[in-house]
Each structure stands twice: as C-alpha cells, then as structure tokens.
C-alpha cells in the first residue's frame, strides 16, 4: 500500500456551518506549522530527560487505574455503573503482559509493587465476576500463572 503525499499546509474550517476555510500559517516539509514543530521539539526534549523505568512504571500505573475503574473499584458513588468486566479483562491482560515483559528490565524494586497491584486486580476481577474464571484462566494469568486469593 503506497503512502499518500502529505499536504504542505493545513486547511481548516473557520465556520463549519458556512463551509468556509482559512489557511493556517506556512508549514515546513513535515506539514506542521513552526509553532507546532517547536512544541513537539520541546516535548521530545522533556521526555528524553525521563528515565525509561519511570516511563514504564507510569504506563503500568495508567493501565492499573483504568482496570480498577472497570472492575468497579472507583471511589465515586457510581463505581458500579462504571464497571465493565470485558474491558477490565483486556486491561488486566495487557498489564500482565507488560509487567511480565518489563520486569527483567526495571528490576525487582520496581516490578514487585507492579506485580502486587496486578495480583490485586486479578483477584478483584474474580470477585466482581458473576461467573469467576478457574485459577489459571483469569485475565493475564497466561502471563503470571494462576492467582489464588
């Protein structure tokens, strides 16, 4: 599949209901205006200063947080309404694969708490499920092995 050529400038609708367009500021070969390129460069310099272990643990914490909400563990009164076990299963499985793959790279001092959080989510999922999976068949257990309460 061939890639479509990128436009040299952006066009956007100033008033979508009127169908008029305005031309954005001139852009370089990337198709981005100079202000956007400057911002991207700044963000790249910022992320370059962050150690890999921090990026990995932050991503894992985001997956954990999302999975906890989907398991119905949110602190809000509407936690039950936010429960979605199908989505939770996907997030927990992704987290299990991520933590399992990252553990040798980030070391036990960082991987240990992530594994503990993952196990807690796996157990919470089992408790929240109307028909709990057998040990070893729950979300992420193909990566972590069976989880017992």
Tab-separated table of C-alpha atoms in Angstrom:
chain	number	residue	atom	x	y	z
A	1	UNK	CA	0.000	0.000	0.000
A	2	UNK	CA	1.542	3.328	-1.012
A	3	UNK	CA	1.506	6.282	1.322
A	4	UNK	CA	-0.467	9.328	0.282
A	5	UNK	CA	1.586	12.525	-0.121
A	6	UNK	CA	1.162	14.923	2.786
A	7	UNK	CA	-0.141	18.413	2.118
A	8	UNK	CA	2.302	21.279	2.507
A	9	UNK	CA	-0.198	23.324	4.528
A	10	UNK	CA	-3.151	22.790	6.781
A	11	UNK	CA	-6.627	23.965	5.962
A	12	UNK	CA	-9.416	24.034	8.475
A	13	UNK	CA	-12.976	25.208	8.584
A	14	UNK	CA	-13.299	28.554	10.331
A	15	UNK	CA	-17.053	28.217	10.435
A	16	UNK	CA	-18.074	24.614	9.675
A	17	UNK	CA	-21.706	25.542	9.080
A	18	UNK	CA	-20.727	28.134	6.493
A	19	UNK	CA	-18.251	25.805	4.774
A	20	UNK	CA	-15.525	28.455	4.603
A	21	UNK	CA	-11.875	27.639	5.085
A	22	UNK	CA	-8.893	29.586	6.229
A	23	UNK	CA	-5.272	28.815	5.563
A	24	UNK	CA	-3.095	28.005	8.551
A	25	UNK	CA	0.381	29.518	8.903
A	26	UNK	CA	3.003	28.274	6.457
A	27	UNK	CA	4.393	24.842	7.301
A	28	UNK	CA	7.639	23.087	6.515
A	29	UNK	CA	8.092	19.705	4.759
A	30	UNK	CA	6.574	17.840	7.740
A	31	UNK	CA	3.288	19.625	7.235
A	32	UNK	CA	3.411	21.167	10.717
A	33	UNK	CA	3.366	24.906	11.388
A	34	UNK	CA	6.518	26.281	13.060
A	35	UNK	CA	4.768	26.674	16.432
A	36	UNK	CA	3.739	23.015	16.437
A	37	UNK	CA	7.251	21.892	15.498
A	38	UNK	CA	8.687	23.942	18.343
A	39	UNK	CA	6.217	22.382	20.817
A	40	UNK	CA	6.976	18.851	19.583
A	41	UNK	CA	10.701	19.534	19.935
A	42	UNK	CA	10.178	20.796	23.481
A	43	UNK	CA	8.134	17.702	24.393
A	44	UNK	CA	10.809	15.431	22.912
A	45	UNK	CA	13.500	17.138	24.992
A	46	UNK	CA	11.310	16.752	28.099
A	47	UNK	CA	10.678	13.029	27.519
A	48	UNK	CA	14.367	12.467	26.758
A	49	UNK	CA	15.160	13.501	30.331
A	50	UNK	CA	12.798	10.906	31.867
A	51	UNK	CA	14.399	7.552	32.755
A	52	UNK	CA	12.912	4.517	30.995
A	53	UNK	CA	11.908	2.907	34.285
A	54	UNK	CA	9.763	5.942	35.058
A	55	UNK	CA	8.028	5.811	31.678
A	56	UNK	CA	7.394	2.069	32.111
A	57	UNK	CA	6.016	2.354	35.647
A	58	UNK	CA	3.839	5.327	34.686
A	59	UNK	CA	2.329	3.368	31.791
A	60	UNK	CA	1.692	0.413	34.122
A	61	UNK	CA	0.004	2.661	36.693
A	62	UNK	CA	-2.285	4.062	33.979
A	63	UNK	CA	-3.287	0.531	32.965
A	64	UNK	CA	-3.850	-0.374	36.633
A	65	UNK	CA	-6.002	2.676	37.251
A	66	UNK	CA	-8.148	2.029	34.199
A	67	UNK	CA	-8.535	-1.654	35.111
A	68	UNK	CA	-9.505	-0.782	38.696
A	69	UNK	CA	-12.256	1.531	37.466
A	70	UNK	CA	-13.502	-1.102	35.017
A	71	UNK	CA	-13.578	-3.655	37.876
A	72	UNK	CA	-15.887	-1.325	39.777
A	73	UNK	CA	-13.259	-0.188	42.289
A	74	UNK	CA	-13.672	3.543	41.654
A	75	UNK	CA	-14.094	5.689	44.772
A	76	UNK	CA	-17.106	7.530	43.401
A	77	UNK	CA	-20.688	6.610	44.191
A	78	UNK	CA	-21.242	5.500	40.588
A	79	UNK	CA	-18.492	2.850	40.716
A	80	UNK	CA	-20.983	0.079	39.925
A	81	UNK	CA	-22.166	1.961	36.837
A	82	UNK	CA	-18.565	2.266	35.625
A	83	UNK	CA	-17.951	-1.489	35.933
A	84	UNK	CA	-17.237	-3.200	32.616
A	85	UNK	CA	-15.644	-6.599	33.134
A	86	UNK	CA	-14.999	-7.178	29.430
A	87	UNK	CA	-12.928	-4.004	29.308
A	88	UNK	CA	-11.292	-4.862	32.648
A	89	UNK	CA	-10.220	-8.260	31.301
A	90	UNK	CA	-8.498	-6.626	28.344
A	91	UNK	CA	-6.708	-4.069	30.506
A	92	UNK	CA	-5.572	-6.633	33.091
A	93	UNK	CA	-4.284	-8.964	30.372
A	94	UNK	CA	-2.376	-6.102	28.739
A	95	UNK	CA	-0.980	-5.083	32.122
A	96	UNK	CA	0.110	-8.664	32.890
A	97	UNK	CA	1.959	-8.951	29.580
A	98	UNK	CA	3.507	-5.530	30.034
A	99	UNK	CA	4.691	-6.157	33.598
A	100	UNK	CA	5.976	-9.637	32.749
A	101	UNK	CA	7.956	-8.317	29.789
A	102	UNK	CA	9.268	-5.245	31.611
A	103	UNK	CA	10.210	-6.898	34.916
A	104	UNK	CA	13.731	-8.019	33.884
A	105	UNK	CA	14.457	-4.529	32.576
A	106	UNK	CA	13.174	-2.486	35.514
A	107	UNK	CA	14.374	-4.689	38.366
A	108	UNK	CA	12.569	-6.219	41.306
A	109	UNK	CA	12.316	-2.986	43.308
A	110	UNK	CA	10.007	-1.570	40.618
A	111	UNK	CA	8.478	-4.804	39.312
A	112	UNK	CA	7.474	-6.114	42.754
A	113	UNK	CA	4.891	-3.424	43.511
A	114	UNK	CA	3.563	-3.661	39.947
A	115	UNK	CA	3.141	-7.429	40.330
A	116	UNK	CA	1.367	-6.902	43.675
A	117	UNK	CA	-1.035	-4.398	42.109
A	118	UNK	CA	-1.632	-6.735	39.185
A	119	UNK	CA	-2.426	-9.648	41.513
A	120	UNK	CA	-4.861	-7.450	43.454
A	121	UNK	CA	-6.621	-6.525	40.211
A	122	UNK	CA	-6.789	-10.147	39.115
A	123	UNK	CA	-8.382	-11.094	42.449
A	124	UNK	CA	-10.766	-8.120	42.308
A	125	UNK	CA	-11.803	-9.181	38.830
A	126	UNK	CA	-12.520	-12.704	40.070
A	127	UNK	CA	-14.607	-11.336	42.953
A	128	UNK	CA	-16.537	-8.968	40.675
A	129	UNK	CA	-17.301	-11.627	38.096
A	130	UNK	CA	-20.687	-13.345	38.376
A	131	UNK	CA	-19.051	-16.488	36.923
A	132	UNK	CA	-15.415	-16.464	38.102
A	133	UNK	CA	-12.760	-17.992	35.860
A	134	UNK	CA	-10.937	-21.042	37.113
A	135	UNK	CA	-7.477	-20.333	38.547
A	136	UNK	CA	-5.133	-20.040	35.594
A	137	UNK	CA	-7.874	-18.948	33.190
A	138	UNK	CA	-8.421	-15.419	34.526
A	139	UNK	CA	-7.239	-12.230	32.858
A	140	UNK	CA	-3.484	-12.117	32.453
A	141	UNK	CA	-2.941	-15.483	34.109
A	142	UNK	CA	-1.388	-16.895	30.949
A	143	UNK	CA	1.473	-14.478	31.715
A	144	UNK	CA	1.522	-14.625	35.528
A	145	UNK	CA	0.362	-18.134	36.250
A	146	UNK	CA	-2.678	-18.957	38.397
A	147	UNK	CA	-3.666	-16.395	41.010
A	148	UNK	CA	-5.152	-17.595	44.269
A	149	UNK	CA	-6.775	-15.483	46.989
